[in-house]
Structure formats: structure tokens, C-alpha cells
Tab-separated table of C-alpha atoms in Angstrom:
chain	number	residue	atom	x	y	z
Q	171	UNK	CA	-1.589	16.618	-5.673
Q	172	UNK	CA	-2.653	12.754	-3.905
Q	173	UNK	CA	-0.906	11.470	-1.370
Q	174	UNK	CA	0.604	7.760	-0.111
Q	175	UNK	CA	1.180	6.584	3.095
Q	176	UNK	CA	2.077	3.437	4.259
Q	177	UNK	CA	2.612	2.355	8.379
Q	178	UNK	CA	3.551	1.397	10.625
Q	179	UNK	CA	6.608	1.901	8.498
Q	180	UNK	CA	8.732	0.210	9.093
Q	181	UNK	CA	6.096	-2.643	10.130
Q	182	UNK	CA	6.920	-5.603	13.212
Q	183	UNK	CA	3.733	-6.604	13.354
Q	184	UNK	CA	1.409	-8.779	11.596
Q	185	UNK	CA	-0.212	-6.223	9.243
Q	186	UNK	CA	0.257	-2.474	7.469
Q	187	UNK	CA	-2.777	0.691	7.117
Q	188	UNK	CA	-2.178	2.098	3.511
Q	189	UNK	CA	-4.570	5.137	2.711
Q	190	UNK	CA	-5.132	7.667	0.407
Q	191	UNK	CA	-6.223	11.040	-0.531
Q	192	UNK	CA	-6.656	13.652	-2.800
Q	193	UNK	CA	-7.588	11.313	-5.184
Q	194	UNK	CA	-10.463	11.696	-7.993
Q	195	UNK	CA	-13.830	10.708	-5.904
Q	196	UNK	CA	-15.319	6.835	-6.259
Q	197	UNK	CA	-12.533	6.568	-8.280
Q	198	UNK	CA	-10.856	2.537	-8.560
Q	199	UNK	CA	-7.214	2.848	-8.132
Q	200	UNK	CA	-5.102	-0.406	-8.414
Q	201	UNK	CA	-3.372	-0.919	-5.175
Q	202	UNK	CA	-0.493	-3.409	-5.964
Q	203	UNK	CA	2.575	-4.361	-2.898
Q	204	UNK	CA	5.252	-5.665	-4.440
Q	205	UNK	CA	9.848	-6.568	-3.577
Q	206	UNK	CA	12.684	-4.990	-4.406
Q	207	UNK	CA	12.820	-8.106	-6.939
Q	208	UNK	CA	8.917	-6.742	-8.863
Q	209	UNK	CA	7.642	-9.359	-7.458
Q	210	UNK	CA	3.862	-9.343	-6.878
Q	211	UNK	CA	2.561	-10.216	-3.147
Q	212	UNK	CA	-0.093	-8.508	-3.089
Q	213	UNK	CA	-2.238	-6.860	-5.992
Q	214	UNK	CA	-6.232	-5.230	-6.110
Q	215	UNK	CA	-8.957	-2.992	-6.724
Q	216	UNK	CA	-9.754	-0.541	-3.996
Q	217	UNK	CA	-12.684	2.252	-4.077
Q	218	UNK	CA	-11.702	5.361	-3.162
Q	219	UNK	CA	-14.964	6.990	-1.421
Q	220	UNK	CA	-16.743	10.071	-2.381
Q	221	UNK	CA	-14.676	11.955	-1.166
Q	222	UNK	CA	-11.743	11.187	-2.965
Q	223	UNK	CA	-9.939	9.045	-0.069
Q	224	UNK	CA	-9.679	4.905	0.834
Q	225	UNK	CA	-7.763	3.432	3.990
Q	226	UNK	CA	-7.456	0.050	4.525
Q	227	UNK	CA	-5.653	-2.727	5.487
Q	228	UNK	CA	-4.094	-5.405	4.703
Q	229	UNK	CA	-2.447	-8.974	6.463
Q	230	UNK	CA	2.021	-8.733	5.463
Q	231	UNK	CA	2.972	-11.172	8.506
Q	232	UNK	CA	3.518	-13.826	5.919
Q	233	UNK	CA	5.956	-12.292	3.733
Q	234	UNK	CA	9.846	-12.296	4.276
Q	235	UNK	CA	12.237	-9.216	5.680
Q	236	UNK	CA	13.224	-6.819	3.260
Q	237	UNK	CA	11.861	-4.136	1.739
Q	238	UNK	CA	8.081	-3.788	-0.277
Q	239	UNK	CA	7.123	-0.855	-2.780
Q	240	UNK	CA	3.593	-0.688	-2.295
Q	241	UNK	CA	1.330	1.465	-5.392
Q	242	UNK	CA	-1.382	2.862	-5.737
Q	243	UNK	CA	-2.224	3.621	-9.417
Q	244	UNK	CA	0.622	5.941	-10.044
Q	245	UNK	CA	1.587	6.812	-6.620
Q	246	UNK	CA	4.204	4.422	-4.561
Q	247	UNK	CA	5.700	4.030	-1.491
Q	248	UNK	CA	7.930	2.410	0.558
Q	249	UNK	CA	7.630	-0.200	3.518
Q	250	UNK	CA	10.622	-1.749	5.665
Q	251	UNK	CA	8.957	-5.675	7.151
Q	252	UNK	CA	11.082	-6.741	10.097
Q	253	UNK	CA	10.600	-9.075	12.509
């Protein structure tokens, strides 16, 4: 089963690390960051490596405090931004 992680959570620093494991090797994954109303703050295509994993850092310093949802393909995870 695929996994999606977001660290640190809650986040009070300028960026979060999004990682996923057990994906199809070299698979392209659509990644999005949305607020709880569905407003999109980030959208991009990330590539899993040959082992079926990815790890990327995403700048969230301009976001307001609150709960956000990270989507990576069919996976979702909540992250709390606190200042």
C-alpha cells in the first residue's frame, strides 16, 4: 500500500517536506496543496524514483495559519500551518 507523509506537522517553519513510498517506480504523480475550502495553493507533477519514492520540500511561508490538504495522486494527508 502506498504511503504519504508530511513533516513537520504541525508546521511553524517556512517549509514542509512531502514524501511518498511504495509508488510505481518512475511514476509521474500530481501533487496539490489546498485549503479546507478547496482553494489550490500549489499544483505540480513530481516523479517517483526507480524505487517508487519521492521526497520534496515545499515552501509554505506565505500561507495563512490553518489546515491544508496535501494530495499526491489518490493519497491525501492533512497538515496544520501555525505561525
